[in-house]
Amino acid sequence: MLDIKLLRDQPEALRRNLEDRHTQVFEDLPVGSPGWAEASVARLQAVDQRYRDLLHEQETLRQRQNENSLAMRAVGKRPKDEQAAARQPLVEEGRALRERERELAVAAEAALVERDEAWRRLPNLTHDQTPRGGEEAHHQLRTWGTPRDFVAEGFTPRDHLAIAESLDLVDFAAGAKVAGQKFYYLKNEAVLLDMALQRYALDIARRHGFTLHTTPDLARVEILDGLGFNPRGESTQVYSVANSDLCLVGTAEITLGGMLADTIVEPESLPLLLAGLSHCFRTEAGSAGQESRGLYRVHQFTKVELFAFTVGELSASEAMHERLLAIEEEVFQGLELPYQVLDIASGDLGGPALRKFDIEAWMPGRGAYGEVTSTSNCTDYQARRLRIRHRTGDDGGKKGKNRLVHMLNGTAVATSRAIVALLENGQQADGSVTLPKALVPYLGFDRIGPR
């Protein structure tokens, strides 16, 4: 979450950011309603001021309690025949002060909860260079590779599902029978292709200095909350485990980011580079349409995630963000897949991200690009929730002063979507699929089919 000082010092910046992000804070102030962003900030200010007023009243009350105690001591020094009469009003006042103290404690706690529940709904700030607007405003930074001209080759490309079914690589019917719609079985060479992609991405991550992990597939609700994932409500993408405080993770970003919760790290250990292999589970609530067909949007898949902790300086995290993007490009250039890199617009950013880059691979089956990776700089937004800090040494004479780290994440490879792109770009007129040279050492073959 954001530093609460922004609400007190820069309310206008928060209002603009809510508008840029199209973010709703209160149910009765929906996005687009007259003055909704300004009204949302004003309500937050009012709740925060109420909390601060209660704190001030508590401080004033404590001062009065101290004065009451001093007066009681002074009474003890007076003649005994005067003490009882002098003490009685002080005793009654002390009793009233204690009662008011209990009332204020309850009221202050309630005001803090009300403020923080709303405050946590605010997204991160937005990078100055991020394009403003919705999906239509995404900015193409560059492209790599040239899509194949299937017309010149004399055949019409099929989508990955038709290819996979013809080569007996996937079984959605059995998946639906056993687990429900959008679950599936990979079969035959697709199993080996899935594993080859994992090892290929892990080897690249390791070569770039990332410590490899296999992570839990479950995490506590407090960790998901800390990373900015909402495990509750109708719009959640998270599967919750009944009768527990656990959820299935939608990405190893959750399990890698949560590793250092409530930790103070030494600055010399930063940047800390982690790579995580995990299953990912997403409800995909409301998903429909052509892009949801087959393996592109499913409830379970495997992913290699890159994660970085840096010192709490924007220059450091921005440099790391470019580094993560470069690694993702290296992965997909090695897979010989044409792609474009997008600077994602403000209205389509996830809540924790200051800035986000997507790589979209060319997918001949749809005749368009489709997202295969993303990388986000979340600055200190997640670290503030998870209380992850680093020491700064001698900072202005304050030795050992702690500062929030910056946290970044990026997808090395999500195997299901990589398989979509590989099948569609590698398809041949005879029904077979050729595979990139980079995967041959892991597969032992460079072609699937024809059957």
XYZ file of C-alpha atoms in Angstrom:
451
model
C 0.000 0.000 0.000
C 0.969 3.643 -0.294
C 2.508 5.861 2.356
C -0.362 7.528 4.248
C 1.568 10.823 4.069
C 0.482 11.080 0.436
C -3.123 11.480 1.572
C -2.164 14.380 3.825
C 0.397 16.085 1.596
C -0.588 15.245 -2.009
C -4.357 14.600 -2.213
C -4.543 16.015 -5.736
C -1.951 13.486 -6.953
C -4.055 10.681 -5.464
C -7.168 11.987 -7.196
C -5.407 12.052 -10.587
C -4.022 8.569 -9.989
C -7.473 7.146 -9.217
C -8.722 8.631 -12.472
C -5.738 7.318 -14.438
C -6.164 3.854 -12.949
C -9.987 3.777 -13.092
C -9.950 2.491 -9.516
C -13.011 2.366 -7.271
C -12.413 2.812 -3.534
C -15.956 2.975 -2.147
C -18.958 0.973 -3.374
C -21.228 4.021 -3.497
C -18.694 6.016 -5.547
C -18.354 3.988 -8.758
C -15.800 4.880 -11.421
C -17.212 7.462 -13.798
C -19.872 8.842 -11.498
C -19.792 12.647 -11.072
C -16.756 13.668 -9.034
C -16.122 10.104 -7.847
C -12.325 10.400 -7.576
C -12.366 13.715 -5.716
C -15.127 12.459 -3.417
C -13.182 9.258 -2.711
C -10.088 11.188 -1.658
C -12.181 13.577 0.452
C -13.785 10.672 2.281
C -10.394 9.110 2.913
C -9.169 12.425 4.300
C -12.193 12.644 6.592
C -11.684 9.138 7.959
C -7.974 9.771 8.444
C -8.662 13.073 10.201
C -11.135 11.396 12.525
C -8.474 8.860 13.485
C -5.892 11.611 14.033
C -8.361 13.636 16.119
C -8.969 10.603 18.328
C -5.219 10.137 18.756
C -4.908 13.777 19.747
C -7.728 13.407 22.252
C -5.998 10.323 23.684
C -2.800 12.310 24.128
C -4.678 15.157 25.812
C -6.417 12.678 28.095
C -3.091 11.096 29.078
C -1.795 14.529 30.024
C -4.880 15.127 32.158
C -4.388 11.705 33.817
C -0.826 12.685 34.682
C -2.065 15.937 36.156
C -4.659 14.027 38.157
C -1.975 11.692 39.542
C 0.199 14.642 40.543
C -2.762 16.279 42.274
C -3.484 13.075 44.180
C 0.099 12.995 45.413
C -0.164 16.612 46.514
C -3.308 15.790 48.494
C -1.306 13.218 50.423
C 0.920 15.988 51.722
C -1.943 18.008 53.121
C -3.262 17.693 56.719
C -5.131 14.420 57.193
C -8.388 16.129 58.078
C -8.333 17.834 54.649
C -7.317 14.842 52.533
C -10.653 13.040 52.211
C -12.543 16.049 50.940
C -9.759 17.040 48.547
C -9.251 13.498 47.234
C -12.899 12.708 46.419
C -13.297 14.926 43.309
C -9.908 13.713 42.032
C -10.969 10.063 42.461
C -14.176 10.720 40.545
C -12.280 12.548 37.819
C -9.750 9.674 37.577
C -12.589 7.182 37.192
C -14.149 9.277 34.432
C -10.798 9.635 32.677
C -10.251 5.864 32.718
C -13.707 5.281 31.280
C -13.087 7.823 28.541
C -9.707 6.217 27.869
C -11.420 2.885 27.160
C -13.970 4.569 24.881
C -11.278 6.396 22.958
C -9.221 3.210 22.514
C -12.202 1.424 20.960
C -13.102 4.399 18.765
C -9.524 4.930 17.586
C -9.120 1.255 16.687
C -12.390 1.305 14.717
C -11.364 4.480 12.886
C -7.973 2.996 12.013
C -9.560 -0.187 10.658
C -12.033 1.836 8.588
C -9.268 4.030 7.162
C -6.853 1.187 6.426
C -9.486 -1.006 4.768
C -10.217 1.804 2.323
C -6.578 2.882 2.006
C -5.487 -0.611 0.997
C -7.805 -0.397 -2.032
C -5.754 2.398 -3.537
C -3.327 1.272 -6.251
C 0.320 2.194 -6.475
C 1.273 5.476 -8.078
C 1.757 5.456 -11.847
C 5.051 6.003 -13.653
C 5.343 9.304 -15.530
C 6.107 7.460 -18.788
C 3.195 5.029 -18.495
C 0.585 5.825 -21.181
C -2.719 7.006 -19.719
C -5.912 5.250 -20.721
C -7.273 1.748 -21.142
C -6.179 -1.222 -23.233
C -6.336 0.824 -26.415
C -3.611 3.115 -25.057
C -0.901 0.453 -24.646
C 2.319 1.709 -26.246
C 4.339 -0.607 -28.461
C 8.007 -0.197 -27.539
C 9.444 -2.573 -30.144
C 8.931 -5.805 -32.066
C 11.222 -8.745 -32.710
C 11.053 -11.334 -35.466
C 8.801 -11.544 -38.503
C 5.544 -13.538 -38.529
C 5.469 -16.317 -41.108
C 3.559 -15.771 -44.333
C 1.422 -18.903 -44.400
C -0.328 -17.795 -47.601
C 3.000 -17.775 -49.396
C 3.658 -21.250 -48.011
C 0.373 -22.462 -49.461
C -1.746 -23.329 -46.438
C -4.033 -21.773 -43.864
C -2.707 -21.864 -40.284
C -4.773 -23.633 -37.616
C -5.059 -22.617 -33.987
C -3.163 -24.515 -31.305
C -6.159 -26.515 -30.118
C -6.812 -27.991 -33.542
C -3.100 -28.779 -33.878
C -2.864 -30.317 -30.404
C -5.933 -32.485 -30.903
C -4.726 -33.740 -34.286
C -1.368 -34.688 -32.747
C -2.941 -36.176 -29.589
C -1.159 -33.708 -27.313
C -4.021 -32.553 -25.088
C -7.272 -33.923 -23.640
C -9.742 -31.289 -22.460
C -12.669 -33.718 -22.315
C -10.974 -35.882 -19.683
C -9.898 -32.776 -17.791
C -13.479 -31.517 -17.664
C -14.736 -34.912 -16.510
C -12.242 -35.105 -13.655
C -11.838 -31.479 -12.549
C -14.236 -29.291 -14.562
C -14.112 -27.008 -17.563
C -10.770 -25.353 -18.416
C -8.776 -28.180 -16.841
C -6.859 -30.486 -19.175
C -4.359 -33.294 -19.589
C -1.155 -32.799 -21.558
C -0.168 -35.952 -23.433
C 2.718 -37.511 -25.306
C 5.298 -34.990 -26.588
C 3.405 -32.094 -24.958
C 4.399 -33.440 -21.546
C 8.055 -33.369 -22.554
C 7.636 -29.943 -24.167
C 6.140 -28.566 -20.934
C 9.073 -29.907 -18.911
C 11.617 -28.724 -21.486
C 10.273 -25.169 -21.269
C 10.618 -25.256 -17.494
C 14.230 -26.408 -17.616
C 15.101 -24.022 -20.450
C 13.787 -21.011 -18.489
C 15.373 -22.143 -15.227
C 18.757 -22.504 -16.907
C 18.530 -18.962 -18.281
C 17.503 -17.623 -14.874
C 20.367 -19.408 -13.192
C 22.821 -18.062 -15.743
C 21.661 -14.555 -14.830
C 22.348 -15.095 -11.134
C 18.878 -16.061 -9.870
C 18.650 -18.561 -7.022
C 16.295 -21.342 -8.113
C 13.332 -22.468 -6.021
C 10.368 -24.762 -6.265
C 7.733 -23.001 -4.202
C 4.620 -24.070 -2.274
C 1.365 -24.083 -4.230
C -0.398 -22.613 -1.187
C 0.033 -19.393 0.749
C -1.653 -17.713 3.695
C -4.301 -15.067 3.084
C -2.138 -12.446 4.833
C 0.649 -13.061 2.299
C -1.732 -12.674 -0.653
C -3.099 -9.491 0.915
C 0.437 -8.210 1.378
C 1.297 -8.769 -2.274
C -1.907 -7.015 -3.359
C -3.913 -10.068 -4.425
C -7.537 -9.996 -3.302
C -8.565 -13.499 -2.161
C -12.168 -12.454 -1.489
C -15.201 -11.250 -3.395
C -16.961 -12.208 -6.607
C -14.229 -10.800 -8.860
C -11.368 -12.670 -7.201
C -9.139 -14.871 -9.343
C -8.011 -16.833 -6.276
C -9.065 -20.303 -5.126
C -9.477 -20.409 -1.334
C -9.138 -23.594 0.698
C -12.176 -24.227 2.905
C -11.775 -24.134 6.691
C -8.259 -22.681 6.503
C -6.396 -19.427 5.964
C -4.753 -20.833 2.826
C -5.212 -20.099 -0.880
C -3.873 -21.711 -4.034
C -1.348 -19.331 -5.583
C -1.899 -17.827 -9.016
C 1.820 -17.133 -9.415
C 5.103 -17.769 -7.602
C 5.275 -13.992 -7.172
C 3.198 -14.641 -4.049
C 5.428 -17.301 -2.549
C 8.707 -15.644 -3.522
C 7.612 -12.196 -2.378
C 6.294 -13.568 0.894
C 9.588 -15.238 1.812
C 10.984 -12.064 3.380
C 7.847 -10.833 5.166
C 8.747 -9.096 8.460
C 12.447 -9.140 7.560
C 15.201 -6.532 7.651
C 17.897 -7.365 5.097
C 21.414 -6.052 4.872
C 21.977 -3.706 1.892
C 24.980 -5.704 0.680
C 22.673 -8.679 0.017
C 20.688 -6.600 -2.505
C 19.672 -6.988 -5.216
C 18.320 -10.382 -4.219
C 17.361 -12.426 -7.292
C 14.988 -15.393 -6.963
C 13.428 -17.692 -9.547
C 10.466 -19.865 -8.651
C 8.916 -22.877 -10.370
C 5.311 -23.435 -9.331
C 1.889 -24.525 -10.425
C -0.481 -21.587 -10.826
C -4.231 -21.671 -10.163
C -6.694 -19.026 -11.360
C -10.483 -19.023 -11.371
C -10.512 -16.904 -14.553
C -13.905 -15.534 -13.491
C -15.772 -13.953 -16.389
C -13.312 -15.159 -19.046
C -14.838 -15.871 -22.417
C -14.239 -15.396 -26.115
C -11.670 -16.528 -28.651
C -8.666 -15.779 -26.435
C -9.983 -18.201 -23.802
C -9.970 -21.098 -26.258
C -7.763 -24.091 -25.466
C -4.587 -23.593 -23.428
C -4.433 -19.813 -23.595
C -6.618 -19.216 -20.527
C -6.911 -22.163 -18.144
C -7.405 -22.795 -14.432
C -4.020 -24.466 -13.863
C -0.623 -24.143 -15.502
C 3.087 -24.197 -14.678
C 5.252 -21.103 -14.634
C 8.822 -20.025 -13.971
C 8.723 -16.658 -12.211
C 11.531 -14.140 -11.751
C 11.539 -12.001 -8.606
C 13.865 -9.272 -7.372
C 14.322 -7.251 -4.186
C 16.343 -4.051 -4.613
C 17.321 -1.148 -2.403
C 14.528 1.375 -1.980
C 15.639 3.708 -4.760
C 13.578 4.244 -7.902
C 16.734 4.327 -10.042
C 17.681 0.860 -8.751
C 14.276 -0.709 -9.311
C 13.875 0.874 -12.757
C 17.236 -0.572 -13.829
C 16.140 -3.982 -12.490
C 12.845 -3.678 -14.364
C 14.702 -3.268 -17.647
C 16.923 -6.200 -16.692
C 13.929 -8.489 -16.098
C 12.413 -7.467 -19.416
C 15.697 -8.209 -21.202
C 15.757 -11.719 -19.713
C 12.174 -12.331 -20.844
C 13.110 -11.220 -24.339
C 16.107 -13.545 -24.288
C 13.783 -16.445 -23.416
C 11.420 -15.782 -26.318
C 14.108 -14.953 -28.831
C 15.611 -18.348 -28.025
C 12.195 -19.877 -28.706
C 12.257 -18.158 -32.128
C 8.828 -16.586 -31.557
C 8.010 -13.175 -33.080
C 6.784 -10.780 -30.401
C 6.004 -7.208 -29.470
C 6.850 -5.402 -26.213
C 4.133 -3.181 -24.742
C 4.265 -0.448 -22.118
C 0.933 -1.166 -20.411
C -1.484 1.740 -20.001
C -2.533 3.029 -16.577
C -6.080 1.690 -16.687
C -4.862 -1.874 -17.272
C -2.143 -1.995 -14.595
C -2.418 -4.316 -11.625
C -2.851 -2.489 -8.328
C 0.720 -3.005 -6.996
C 2.542 -2.012 -10.218
C 4.085 1.407 -10.810
C 4.871 0.299 -14.368
C 4.399 -2.902 -16.336
C 5.805 -4.286 -19.582
C 4.141 -7.158 -21.464
C 5.577 -9.396 -24.156
C 2.979 -10.608 -26.628
C 3.962 -13.419 -28.983
C 2.548 -13.655 -32.480
C -0.169 -16.326 -32.601
C -1.100 -17.261 -36.184
C -4.223 -19.120 -35.086
C -5.852 -15.843 -34.060
C -3.874 -13.646 -36.449
C -2.824 -11.405 -33.609
C -0.404 -11.065 -30.734
C -1.215 -12.705 -27.389
C 0.310 -12.016 -23.973
C 2.944 -14.517 -22.859
C 4.892 -12.632 -20.170
C 4.713 -9.515 -18.052
C 7.103 -7.773 -15.693
C 6.112 -5.209 -13.060
C 7.976 -2.753 -10.860
C 5.955 -2.599 -7.637
C 8.415 -0.258 -5.848
C 7.699 -0.285 -2.081
C 3.933 -0.889 -2.414
C 4.136 -4.577 -1.469
C 7.067 -4.122 0.907
C 5.079 -1.693 3.069
C 2.332 -4.262 3.559
C 4.764 -7.110 4.201
C 7.148 -4.992 6.301
C 10.263 -5.866 4.269
C 13.061 -3.363 4.848
C 16.783 -2.967 4.403
C 19.306 -1.184 6.544
C 20.836 1.992 5.174
C 23.862 2.284 7.450
C 24.908 5.808 8.368
C 22.092 7.922 6.939
C 22.122 11.504 8.113
C 23.733 10.460 11.367
C 21.065 7.851 12.105
C 22.933 4.559 12.102
C 20.864 1.511 11.277
C 17.953 3.458 9.804
C 15.679 1.086 7.876
C 14.093 1.664 4.503
C 11.474 -0.274 2.554
C 12.877 -2.411 -0.263
C 11.541 -2.272 -3.810
C 10.030 -5.479 -5.218
C 9.741 -6.574 -8.856
C 8.395 -9.623 -10.640
C 8.482 -11.022 -14.145
C 7.440 -14.162 -16.004
C 10.284 -16.166 -17.494
C 7.823 -18.592 -19.075
C 4.228 -19.686 -18.533
C 4.374 -23.076 -20.187
C 0.755 -23.280 -21.359
C 0.904 -20.037 -23.342
C 4.387 -20.803 -24.633
C 3.032 -24.109 -25.960
C 0.220 -22.200 -27.712
C 2.752 -19.989 -29.496
C 5.150 -22.849 -30.300
C 2.465 -25.061 -31.837
C 0.967 -22.266 -33.932
C 4.251 -20.791 -35.157
C 5.891 -24.155 -35.746
C 3.015 -25.825 -37.627
C 3.755 -27.316 -41.042
C 1.572 -28.116 -44.040
C 1.843 -31.872 -43.394
C 0.367 -31.460 -39.885
C 3.656 -31.694 -38.004
C 5.190 -29.040 -35.736
C 8.852 -28.050 -35.799
C 10.441 -26.925 -32.531
C 13.181 -24.349 -31.808
C 16.802 -25.431 -31.583
C 17.070 -24.130 -28.008
C 14.673 -26.835 -26.779
C 16.234 -29.790 -28.626
C 18.837 -30.513 -25.889
C 15.985 -30.874 -23.394
C 13.613 -32.762 -25.723
C 15.855 -35.010 -27.780
C 13.771 -34.234 -30.895
C 12.999 -31.212 -33.064
C 9.601 -32.160 -34.533
C 6.257 -33.515 -33.400
C 4.359 -35.668 -35.903
C 2.872 -35.874 -38.365
C 0.682 -38.702 -37.091
